[in-house]
Amino acid sequence: MIQYIYLVPLFPLIGFLIVGLFGKKYLKSETLIGTIASSAIGLSFIVACAAFFQLIGENPEQRSHIVPVFTWIQTGALNINIAYQVDQLSIIYTLIITGIGTLIHIYSAGYMHGDKGFPRFFAYLNLFIFMMLNLVLADNLLLTFLGWEGVGLCSYLLIGFWYDRKFEGSNIVWTGDAAKKAFIVNRIGDFGVLIAMFLLYQVFGTLEYDSINQQAASMTAGGGMITAITLLLFLGCTGKSAQIPLGVWLPDAMAGPTPVSALIHAATMVTAGIFLIARNATLFALSHETMAVVTGIGITTALVAATVGIVQNDIKKVLAYSTVSQLGFMFVALGVGAWWAAVFHVMTHAFFKALLFLGSGSVIHGMHEEQDIQKMGNLKKYMPTTYKTFLIGTVAIAGIPPLSGFFSKDEILWKAFDNGSPILWAVGAIAAFCTAFYMFRMMFLTFHGKERFDHHHVHPHESPLSMTFPLMVLAVLSIFGGFLGVPYALGHFIGVPNILEHWLEPIFANADKILGHAAHHENHAIEYGLMVVSTAIASLGIFIAYRLYYSESSKPTELAQKLSGLYKLLWNKYFVDEIYQNLFVSPIRDMSEKFLWKIFDVKIIDGFINNTAKATGHSGEYIRKMQSGVAQNYAVYMLVGIILIVGYLVFG
Amino acid sequence: MGLLLTTLFLPLIGAAGVMFIGKHHTKAIERFSLILSIATFIVSVILFLQFDSSNPGFQFVMDIPWIASIDAGFRIGADGMTMLLIVLTTFIMPIAILSSFDTIHKRQKEYYIMVLLLQFGMTGVFLALDTFLFYVFWELILIPMYFIIGIWGGKDKIYAALKFFLYTLVGSLLMLVAIVYLGLAYAAVHDGMFTMDLLKLREFAPTLDFEAQRWLFLAFALSFCIKVPVFPLHTWLPDAHVQAPTPGSVILAGVLLKMGTYGLIRFNMEMFPQAMFHYADMLALLAVIGIIYGALVAMVQTDIKKLVAYSSVSHLGFVVLGIASMTVEGIQGAIIQMVNHGLSTGMLFLCVGMMYERRHTREISEYGGITKVMPKFAVLFTIAMLASVGLPGLNGFVGEYLTLFGSFQSKFLSTTWYSILSASGVIFAAVYLLWMFQRVMFGTNDNPHNQHLKDLSKREYAMLIPMVIFIVWIGVYPKSFMQFSENSTKALVGKLETLKFGTSAYQISK
């Protein structure tokens, strides 16, 4: 089945074309369009599964396959193929994308019911899956870049899907503003990837991952060039995966329909940055500087976003900041060389964050487009399935064993301690504490306590089966997904192997060799200890949230007043948007308009040209007067001329 | 050979034919011009298919003596680059003519004569293998374009037309001096045999000493850089575009500007390599400035057409950068980028024109929420915008990537910073285009004038769909087009590298 892997991206492409070209005019029926779009992804999932099982049956060392499709760009020495690489890493991503993608397609059929843009929505969604699959299946960086920009485009189109709606944000009025912001901020990151590609080609003479990986394996760490390449690639990652300094677009991306937030802005696209580093792990392992930067940015983002999440009232924005924070954790994992743990967290996060977003969508749907959690309360009475599944997601992300989030987050924290430092662990633990707190804050405000909505206008109701079914599937995955990566220390104890780590081992073998990390420590005492501590910290966060928010009280408001400075800082997201606006956006715009255009172009260049023209005209005027027709004047000119010539000949 | 002549002369015959149609039969004039231009396109495609892309030299060469005393001849022929530009021309023209049906409402007879003359002139410029013939065609273009802007243009049409005319004329006069000098220099070492035969001069010119090459280079370069236009010689372009009628802008952006970049390759690089080595950095620097400057100024425009015009300055900067790199990837990128720019910017001008026809304004602030009333238009406008932004999978990316790649790896340029700074153009392109698109197409449709705009007509589809096909085709499988100029570019770079470094990875095959 592996040789037919091109079918995986092909089905969504066909779906996109069918729905995009014929959806509105000929297919019309929502059921038909939803079915075509969903089954396109479903078929991809089936093919991906078949390929996956074939891989399992193969020798672990020979699980990498290149499937060429056609030559894309070929000129001079450059030769770029459309070719897909099937191996342990790309197949995991492919399964996540197509699997969760199918569920979200089904969900969307319910969520988008009655929307005028129904066919357009599904066309974009299919196009997105196509691009995302190209991103992860590519065998070379340029094809990944095609997917990379392609998913950015779909993100743009889907954030601005309701193009005539308003959306509140700093310097943002319309959903279209948010869409534009996402695309442009991502382009800044893409600029980095572009330059990195040029440098890569200079060093390695190719853009194919396999070849780069093999060459890098025999290099010695510490080259400035590799540091430059990896830092530039990482700049791209900070854009796509919403890390500091380019993370500002993701919270505003919530302007898009909720299934989009679940699929693109939580489960798949935003993890592309993690993919890019994991794919080039050998390269990154060669630069300590870059690894330190990745760790530093990751942990800072994890903490900063988690603190902002505490004060948000928009249900989707809480989840957005939570996503940014969780992505930060993944980068910490990469930065300390715990490659597989990052991929593991990508997977579990895809389960529970997709679940939470879809759950929030179900809430929004049932609450008639209300997103403010201060205006909800006691929804568990009206939406039992949504409530139960949402609770599972919340517990999972909070890091309570044995749900999936516990295993992946704990592995990252442990590696941060073991390969990094106790301080790194401590900061991560604080972020984890915040996570548990804000998630349960949202949970309690939404589903428990008094009903704070207007009963005359809002009649909360449970969503249809097409929406709750995906929730249930994702809830199951959120519960059990963690068992794919039971930490060695625990697994050894209870006799469960670490399946995922073992599966991914060959991918990261070269990188691990460079870093020289010992595979497993014999003494597990510290690991157990930290596990208990981090669980306790998470529980503490839940407990505080319970005390503050479970039943109605004035304590949160009092707390906000007491810490008004801090509250204001968090409420305004550390004023990052304002700083960017005043530091970059406005000055560049003013300079372009007031100087480059109105002075340089109009006054200086055009002024010069128009004045030259005028001067020519004026001198013509003067010279014309010399042709007066009066003979005496001509005689005078002649005399002056003769004197000048004679003077030149005599004295010159 | 007959096909090449047909491609060249069919528009001229058409112009003559229009003269015989009564001026009140506007329908007949329009249809005749359209059919003729489509016929020319078909002929050029057949020619295209007969072209042997493995041969790096000129093909379909003709040499008919003309003015014996100065050895000027009717000499034409095509290599890969020419072929691509010819097909671009014959492809753009029917679309421009079709768009004239909606936009030109007076003196149609004269108009279509001018347009067909223009096509004749442009094709001639690309095909000429004789410096005299080249110069004749080069100047010939000025006249119809001057009238198209000056008669069928907007409010300040006379100013714009004059500016266009004078700017170009200043450049081309120096070029004429250079052409004459070149012939004389040839005569000096060939027993007084003055010639204007480009094939002979191409062999001869690189042997000139550096000082001579340098002055010749500058004389040619000034003329071509004005045409491109290269910063800071660009200020005629926004005025010309804004005042020109839609088809005028489409032809201007689609084909006319490429005469400049074509000239830079055909004359400056191929004939004066020593000077090219010397000035490569300067050319690259101007390209970089043009890319960033054009983008920044485009960003703050309030007139959509002016915005697109400034974006041309930015986009053509990539072409010049690729040329200055003197690498196969860079030059190939520059050539395909010439085609790309013709398609995507041409399409943007068509879209702007379609909005103008409905609303008679180009002020961005007059629009908003247009997607609601014109959803089909919105889709096609989006594609044009994305092609222009350089999204991978569409045509613009291939050209931009290759020119940047080439300039980064170039052994002729002194620093990779040209490439790095130019790459920031991809950010700015997203800024100005998306911002414009946001203000025009998204949001609510509040302006009462915009509530009942009609969506695309069949005719408008007929203009845009062919554009989209090639935008996607080149983006996904550029090889179909790039292979035509691959071998001639390799031969050229082989020559340049051998000249500069003594060796080259590209074998020179005669």
PDB file of C-alpha atoms in Angstrom, chain A residues 288-488:
ATOM      1  CA  HIS A 288      23.592  23.612  21.189  1.00  0.00           C
ATOM      2  CA  GLU A 289      22.765  27.280  20.731  1.00  0.00           C
ATOM      3  CA  THR A 290      19.632  26.546  18.730  1.00  0.00           C
ATOM      4  CA  MET A 291      18.560  23.829  21.132  1.00  0.00           C
ATOM      5  CA  ALA A 292      18.936  26.294  23.987  1.00  0.00           C
ATOM      6  CA  VAL A 293      16.904  28.888  22.110  1.00  0.00           C
ATOM      7  CA  VAL A 294      14.178  26.358  21.319  1.00  0.00           C
ATOM      8  CA  THR A 295      13.997  25.353  24.961  1.00  0.00           C
ATOM      9  CA  GLY A 296      14.015  28.947  26.170  1.00  0.00           C
ATOM     10  CA  ILE A 297      11.343  30.112  23.755  1.00  0.00           C
ATOM     11  CA  GLY A 298       9.262  27.022  24.437  1.00  0.00           C
ATOM     12  CA  ILE A 299       9.259  27.325  28.206  1.00  0.00           C
ATOM     13  CA  THR A 300       8.697  31.095  28.130  1.00  0.00           C
ATOM     14  CA  THR A 301       5.769  30.698  25.765  1.00  0.00           C
ATOM     15  CA  ALA A 302       4.357  27.865  27.843  1.00  0.00           C
ATOM     16  CA  LEU A 303       4.353  30.033  30.949  1.00  0.00           C
ATOM     17  CA  VAL A 304       3.341  33.366  29.407  1.00  0.00           C
ATOM     18  CA  ALA A 305       0.412  31.912  27.478  1.00  0.00           C
ATOM     19  CA  ALA A 306      -0.753  29.920  30.479  1.00  0.00           C
ATOM     20  CA  THR A 307      -0.858  33.051  32.635  1.00  0.00           C
ATOM     21  CA  VAL A 308      -2.833  34.950  29.999  1.00  0.00           C
ATOM     22  CA  GLY A 309      -5.254  32.029  29.809  1.00  0.00           C
ATOM     23  CA  ILE A 310      -6.204  32.579  33.439  1.00  0.00           C
ATOM     24  CA  VAL A 311      -8.076  35.832  32.851  1.00  0.00           C
ATOM     25  CA  GLN A 312      -9.737  35.187  29.472  1.00  0.00           C
ATOM     26  CA  ASN A 313     -13.509  35.019  29.325  1.00  0.00           C
ATOM     27  CA  ASP A 314     -14.003  33.910  25.739  1.00  0.00           C
ATOM     28  CA  ILE A 315     -14.248  30.130  25.797  1.00  0.00           C
ATOM     29  CA  LYS A 316     -12.309  29.795  22.570  1.00  0.00           C
ATOM     30  CA  LYS A 317      -9.636  32.260  23.595  1.00  0.00           C
ATOM     31  CA  VAL A 318      -8.934  30.302  26.764  1.00  0.00           C
ATOM     32  CA  LEU A 319      -8.413  27.260  24.573  1.00  0.00           C
ATOM     33  CA  ALA A 320      -6.291  29.266  22.143  1.00  0.00           C
ATOM     34  CA  TYR A 321      -3.899  30.416  24.855  1.00  0.00           C
ATOM     35  CA  SER A 322      -3.895  26.914  26.214  1.00  0.00           C
ATOM     36  CA  THR A 323      -2.848  25.665  22.782  1.00  0.00           C
ATOM     37  CA  VAL A 324      -0.027  28.184  22.583  1.00  0.00           C
ATOM     38  CA  SER A 325       1.098  27.078  26.016  1.00  0.00           C
ATOM     39  CA  GLN A 326       0.952  23.365  25.184  1.00  0.00           C
ATOM     40  CA  LEU A 327       2.906  23.944  21.989  1.00  0.00           C
ATOM     41  CA  GLY A 328       5.498  25.616  24.176  1.00  0.00           C
ATOM     42  CA  PHE A 329       5.787  22.368  26.128  1.00  0.00           C
ATOM     43  CA  MET A 330       6.393  20.485  22.915  1.00  0.00           C
ATOM     44  CA  PHE A 331       9.226  22.829  21.996  1.00  0.00           C
ATOM     45  CA  VAL A 332      10.738  22.331  25.421  1.00  0.00           C
ATOM     46  CA  ALA A 333      10.738  18.613  24.698  1.00  0.00           C
ATOM     47  CA  LEU A 334      12.486  19.173  21.379  1.00  0.00           C
ATOM     48  CA  GLY A 335      14.929  21.603  22.932  1.00  0.00           C
ATOM     49  CA  VAL A 336      16.093  19.108  25.522  1.00  0.00           C
ATOM     50  CA  GLY A 337      16.333  16.359  22.931  1.00  0.00           C
ATOM     51  CA  ALA A 338      13.263  14.423  24.023  1.00  0.00           C
ATOM     52  CA  TRP A 339      12.146  14.199  20.402  1.00  0.00           C
ATOM     53  CA  TRP A 340       9.691  11.382  20.771  1.00  0.00           C
ATOM     54  CA  ALA A 341       8.051  13.041  23.769  1.00  0.00           C
ATOM     55  CA  ALA A 342       7.286  16.081  21.613  1.00  0.00           C
ATOM     56  CA  VAL A 343       5.613  13.878  19.016  1.00  0.00           C
ATOM     57  CA  PHE A 344       3.797  12.049  21.799  1.00  0.00           C
ATOM     58  CA  HIS A 345       2.438  15.313  23.147  1.00  0.00           C
ATOM     59  CA  VAL A 346       1.467  16.374  19.631  1.00  0.00           C
ATOM     60  CA  MET A 347      -0.643  13.235  19.471  1.00  0.00           C
ATOM     61  CA  THR A 348      -2.311  13.373  22.874  1.00  0.00           C
ATOM     62  CA  HIS A 349      -2.797  17.115  22.527  1.00  0.00           C
ATOM     63  CA  ALA A 350      -4.463  16.519  19.165  1.00  0.00           C
ATOM     64  CA  PHE A 351      -6.921  14.202  20.921  1.00  0.00           C
ATOM     65  CA  PHE A 352      -7.858  16.286  23.923  1.00  0.00           C
ATOM     66  CA  LYS A 353      -7.546  19.736  22.378  1.00  0.00           C
ATOM     67  CA  ALA A 354      -9.641  18.750  19.367  1.00  0.00           C
ATOM     68  CA  LEU A 355     -12.122  17.353  21.848  1.00  0.00           C
ATOM     69  CA  LEU A 356     -12.137  20.553  23.898  1.00  0.00           C
ATOM     70  CA  PHE A 357     -12.515  22.788  20.879  1.00  0.00           C
ATOM     71  CA  LEU A 358     -15.285  20.686  19.421  1.00  0.00           C
ATOM     72  CA  GLY A 359     -16.884  20.653  22.852  1.00  0.00           C
ATOM     73  CA  SER A 360     -16.684  24.432  23.021  1.00  0.00           C
ATOM     74  CA  GLY A 361     -18.218  24.489  19.563  1.00  0.00           C
ATOM     75  CA  SER A 362     -21.046  22.360  20.827  1.00  0.00           C
ATOM     76  CA  VAL A 363     -21.509  24.826  23.689  1.00  0.00           C
ATOM     77  CA  ILE A 364     -21.445  27.813  21.363  1.00  0.00           C
ATOM     78  CA  HIS A 365     -23.880  26.052  19.060  1.00  0.00           C
ATOM     79  CA  GLY A 366     -26.222  25.264  21.930  1.00  0.00           C
ATOM     80  CA  MET A 367     -25.920  28.772  23.355  1.00  0.00           C
ATOM     81  CA  HIS A 368     -26.782  30.547  20.098  1.00  0.00           C
ATOM     82  CA  GLU A 369     -23.307  31.851  19.304  1.00  0.00           C
ATOM     83  CA  GLU A 370     -22.519  32.985  22.857  1.00  0.00           C
ATOM     84  CA  GLN A 371     -18.806  32.594  23.682  1.00  0.00           C
ATOM     85  CA  ASP A 372     -18.455  34.471  26.966  1.00  0.00           C
ATOM     86  CA  ILE A 373     -18.132  31.996  29.818  1.00  0.00           C
ATOM     87  CA  GLN A 374     -19.305  34.655  32.267  1.00  0.00           C
ATOM     88  CA  LYS A 375     -22.667  34.452  30.534  1.00  0.00           C
ATOM     89  CA  MET A 376     -23.012  30.681  30.829  1.00  0.00           C
ATOM     90  CA  GLY A 377     -23.234  28.368  33.850  1.00  0.00           C
ATOM     91  CA  ASN A 378     -24.880  25.070  34.750  1.00  0.00           C
ATOM     92  CA  LEU A 379     -24.856  23.838  31.173  1.00  0.00           C
ATOM     93  CA  LYS A 380     -24.304  20.291  32.337  1.00  0.00           C
ATOM     94  CA  LYS A 381     -28.027  20.158  32.872  1.00  0.00           C
ATOM     95  CA  TYR A 382     -28.760  20.920  29.220  1.00  0.00           C
ATOM     96  CA  MET A 383     -25.804  19.327  27.456  1.00  0.00           C
ATOM     97  CA  PRO A 384     -24.900  16.125  29.246  1.00  0.00           C
ATOM     98  CA  THR A 385     -22.829  14.488  26.520  1.00  0.00           C
ATOM     99  CA  THR A 386     -20.923  17.648  25.807  1.00  0.00           C
ATOM    100  CA  TYR A 387     -20.356  18.062  29.524  1.00  0.00           C
ATOM    101  CA  LYS A 388     -19.025  14.571  30.098  1.00  0.00           C
ATOM    102  CA  THR A 389     -16.697  14.603  27.146  1.00  0.00           C
ATOM    103  CA  PHE A 390     -15.537  18.119  27.950  1.00  0.00           C
ATOM    104  CA  LEU A 391     -14.762  17.023  31.484  1.00  0.00           C
ATOM    105  CA  ILE A 392     -12.640  14.173  30.167  1.00  0.00           C
ATOM    106  CA  GLY A 393     -10.738  16.581  27.948  1.00  0.00           C
ATOM    107  CA  THR A 394     -10.210  18.963  30.838  1.00  0.00           C
ATOM    108  CA  VAL A 395      -8.909  16.281  33.141  1.00  0.00           C
ATOM    109  CA  ALA A 396      -6.649  15.021  30.371  1.00  0.00           C
ATOM    110  CA  ILE A 397      -5.064  18.398  29.685  1.00  0.00           C
ATOM    111  CA  ALA A 398      -4.719  19.122  33.403  1.00  0.00           C
ATOM    112  CA  GLY A 399      -2.398  16.148  33.611  1.00  0.00           C
ATOM    113  CA  ILE A 400      -4.246  13.806  35.940  1.00  0.00           C
ATOM    114  CA  PRO A 401      -3.294  10.131  35.599  1.00  0.00           C
ATOM    115  CA  PRO A 402      -4.071   7.900  33.866  1.00  0.00           C
ATOM    116  CA  LEU A 403      -5.505  10.141  31.138  1.00  0.00           C
ATOM    117  CA  SER A 404      -3.409  10.789  28.067  1.00  0.00           C
ATOM    118  CA  GLY A 405      -2.221  14.293  28.936  1.00  0.00           C
ATOM    119  CA  PHE A 406      -0.572  13.064  32.072  1.00  0.00           C
ATOM    120  CA  PHE A 407       1.788  10.714  30.293  1.00  0.00           C
ATOM    121  CA  SER A 408       2.946  13.074  27.593  1.00  0.00           C
ATOM    122  CA  LYS A 409       3.248  16.173  29.763  1.00  0.00           C
ATOM    123  CA  ASP A 410       4.971  14.280  32.495  1.00  0.00           C
ATOM    124  CA  GLU A 411       7.465  12.799  30.092  1.00  0.00           C
ATOM    125  CA  ILE A 412       8.313  16.301  28.912  1.00  0.00           C
ATOM    126  CA  LEU A 413       8.692  17.632  32.450  1.00  0.00           C
ATOM    127  CA  TRP A 414      10.856  14.682  33.412  1.00  0.00           C
ATOM    128  CA  LYS A 415      13.114  15.163  30.400  1.00  0.00           C
ATOM    129  CA  ALA A 416      13.262  18.879  31.144  1.00  0.00           C
ATOM    130  CA  PHE A 417      14.584  17.936  34.536  1.00  0.00           C
ATOM    131  CA  ASP A 418      16.839  15.131  33.428  1.00  0.00           C
ATOM    132  CA  ASN A 419      18.340  16.621  30.237  1.00  0.00           C
ATOM    133  CA  GLY A 420      17.793  20.236  31.243  1.00  0.00           C
ATOM    134  CA  SER A 421      17.732  21.621  34.727  1.00  0.00           C
ATOM    135  CA  PRO A 422      15.574  21.668  37.854  1.00  0.00           C
ATOM    136  CA  ILE A 423      14.673  25.291  37.111  1.00  0.00           C
ATOM    137  CA  LEU A 424      13.345  24.301  33.713  1.00  0.00           C
ATOM    138  CA  TRP A 425      11.249  21.661  35.388  1.00  0.00           C
ATOM    139  CA  ALA A 426       9.998  24.128  37.987  1.00  0.00           C
ATOM    140  CA  VAL A 427       8.887  26.699  35.393  1.00  0.00           C
ATOM    141  CA  GLY A 428       7.178  23.944  33.446  1.00  0.00           C
ATOM    142  CA  ALA A 429       5.430  22.805  36.597  1.00  0.00           C
ATOM    143  CA  ILE A 430       4.171  26.341  37.255  1.00  0.00           C
ATOM    144  CA  ALA A 431       2.805  26.472  33.722  1.00  0.00           C
ATOM    145  CA  ALA A 432       1.167  23.096  34.301  1.00  0.00           C
ATOM    146  CA  PHE A 433      -0.362  24.447  37.473  1.00  0.00           C
ATOM    147  CA  CYS A 434      -1.799  27.423  35.585  1.00  0.00           C
ATOM    148  CA  THR A 435      -3.133  25.050  32.949  1.00  0.00           C
ATOM    149  CA  ALA A 436      -5.012  22.959  35.473  1.00  0.00           C
ATOM    150  CA  PHE A 437      -6.331  26.121  37.067  1.00  0.00           C
ATOM    151  CA  TYR A 438      -7.616  27.973  34.012  1.00  0.00           C
ATOM    152  CA  MET A 439      -9.055  24.834  32.452  1.00  0.00           C
ATOM    153  CA  PHE A 440     -11.122  24.035  35.503  1.00  0.00           C
ATOM    154  CA  ARG A 441     -12.022  27.686  35.912  1.00  0.00           C
ATOM    155  CA  MET A 442     -13.517  27.537  32.444  1.00  0.00           C
ATOM    156  CA  MET A 443     -15.079  24.168  33.118  1.00  0.00           C
ATOM    157  CA  PHE A 444     -16.807  25.363  36.310  1.00  0.00           C
ATOM    158  CA  LEU A 445     -17.924  28.679  34.872  1.00  0.00           C
ATOM    159  CA  THR A 446     -19.384  26.975  31.820  1.00  0.00           C
ATOM    160  CA  PHE A 447     -21.007  23.844  33.130  1.00  0.00           C
ATOM    161  CA  HIS A 448     -21.500  24.411  36.867  1.00  0.00           C
ATOM    162  CA  GLY A 449     -22.826  27.106  39.142  1.00  0.00           C
ATOM    163  CA  LYS A 450     -25.767  29.391  38.470  1.00  0.00           C
ATOM    164  CA  GLU A 451     -27.262  29.936  35.045  1.00  0.00           C
ATOM    165  CA  ARG A 452     -26.113  33.412  34.074  1.00  0.00           C
ATOM    166  CA  PHE A 453     -27.641  33.565  30.624  1.00  0.00           C
ATOM    167  CA  ASP A 454     -30.852  35.258  29.588  1.00  0.00           C
ATOM    168  CA  HIS A 455     -33.555  32.600  29.522  1.00  0.00           C
ATOM    169  CA  HIS A 456     -35.743  34.623  27.224  1.00  0.00           C
ATOM    170  CA  HIS A 457     -33.268  34.618  24.400  1.00  0.00           C
ATOM    171  CA  VAL A 458     -31.075  31.628  25.007  1.00  0.00           C
ATOM    172  CA  HIS A 459     -32.359  28.078  25.180  1.00  0.00           C
ATOM    173  CA  PRO A 460     -29.354  25.796  25.636  1.00  0.00           C
ATOM    174  CA  HIS A 461     -29.705  22.404  23.997  1.00  0.00           C
ATOM    175  CA  GLU A 462     -27.585  19.382  23.287  1.00  0.00           C
ATOM    176  CA  SER A 463     -26.054  19.152  19.834  1.00  0.00           C
ATOM    177  CA  PRO A 464     -27.037  16.546  17.229  1.00  0.00           C
ATOM    178  CA  LEU A 465     -25.386  13.150  17.025  1.00  0.00           C
ATOM    179  CA  SER A 466     -23.138  14.170  14.125  1.00  0.00           C
ATOM    180  CA  MET A 467     -21.513  16.541  16.578  1.00  0.00           C
ATOM    181  CA  THR A 468     -21.566  14.465  19.746  1.00  0.00           C
ATOM    182  CA  PHE A 469     -20.312  11.300  18.069  1.00  0.00           C
ATOM    183  CA  PRO A 470     -16.884  12.774  17.273  1.00  0.00           C
ATOM    184  CA  LEU A 471     -16.795  14.078  20.830  1.00  0.00           C
ATOM    185  CA  MET A 472     -17.259  10.583  22.185  1.00  0.00           C
ATOM    186  CA  VAL A 473     -14.587   9.085  19.939  1.00  0.00           C
ATOM    187  CA  LEU A 474     -12.131  11.801  20.904  1.00  0.00           C
ATOM    188  CA  ALA A 475     -12.987  11.346  24.577  1.00  0.00           C
ATOM    189  CA  VAL A 476     -12.086   7.683  24.347  1.00  0.00           C
ATOM    190  CA  LEU A 477      -8.803   8.566  22.634  1.00  0.00           C
ATOM    191  CA  SER A 478      -8.113  11.213  25.276  1.00  0.00           C
ATOM    192  CA  ILE A 479      -8.515   8.642  27.990  1.00  0.00           C
ATOM    193  CA  PHE A 480      -6.493   5.812  26.515  1.00  0.00           C
ATOM    194  CA  GLY A 481      -4.146   7.558  24.082  1.00  0.00           C
ATOM    195  CA  GLY A 482      -1.498   7.941  26.754  1.00  0.00           C
ATOM    196  CA  PHE A 483      -0.910   4.223  27.019  1.00  0.00           C
ATOM    197  CA  LEU A 484       0.948   4.326  23.715  1.00  0.00           C
ATOM    198  CA  GLY A 485       3.777   6.060  25.513  1.00  0.00           C
ATOM    199  CA  VAL A 486       3.919   4.790  29.054  1.00  0.00           C
ATOM    200  CA  PRO A 487       7.193   6.035  30.549  1.00  0.00           C
ATOM    201  CA  TYR A 488       9.866   3.409  30.832  1.00  0.00           C
TER     202      TYR A 488
END
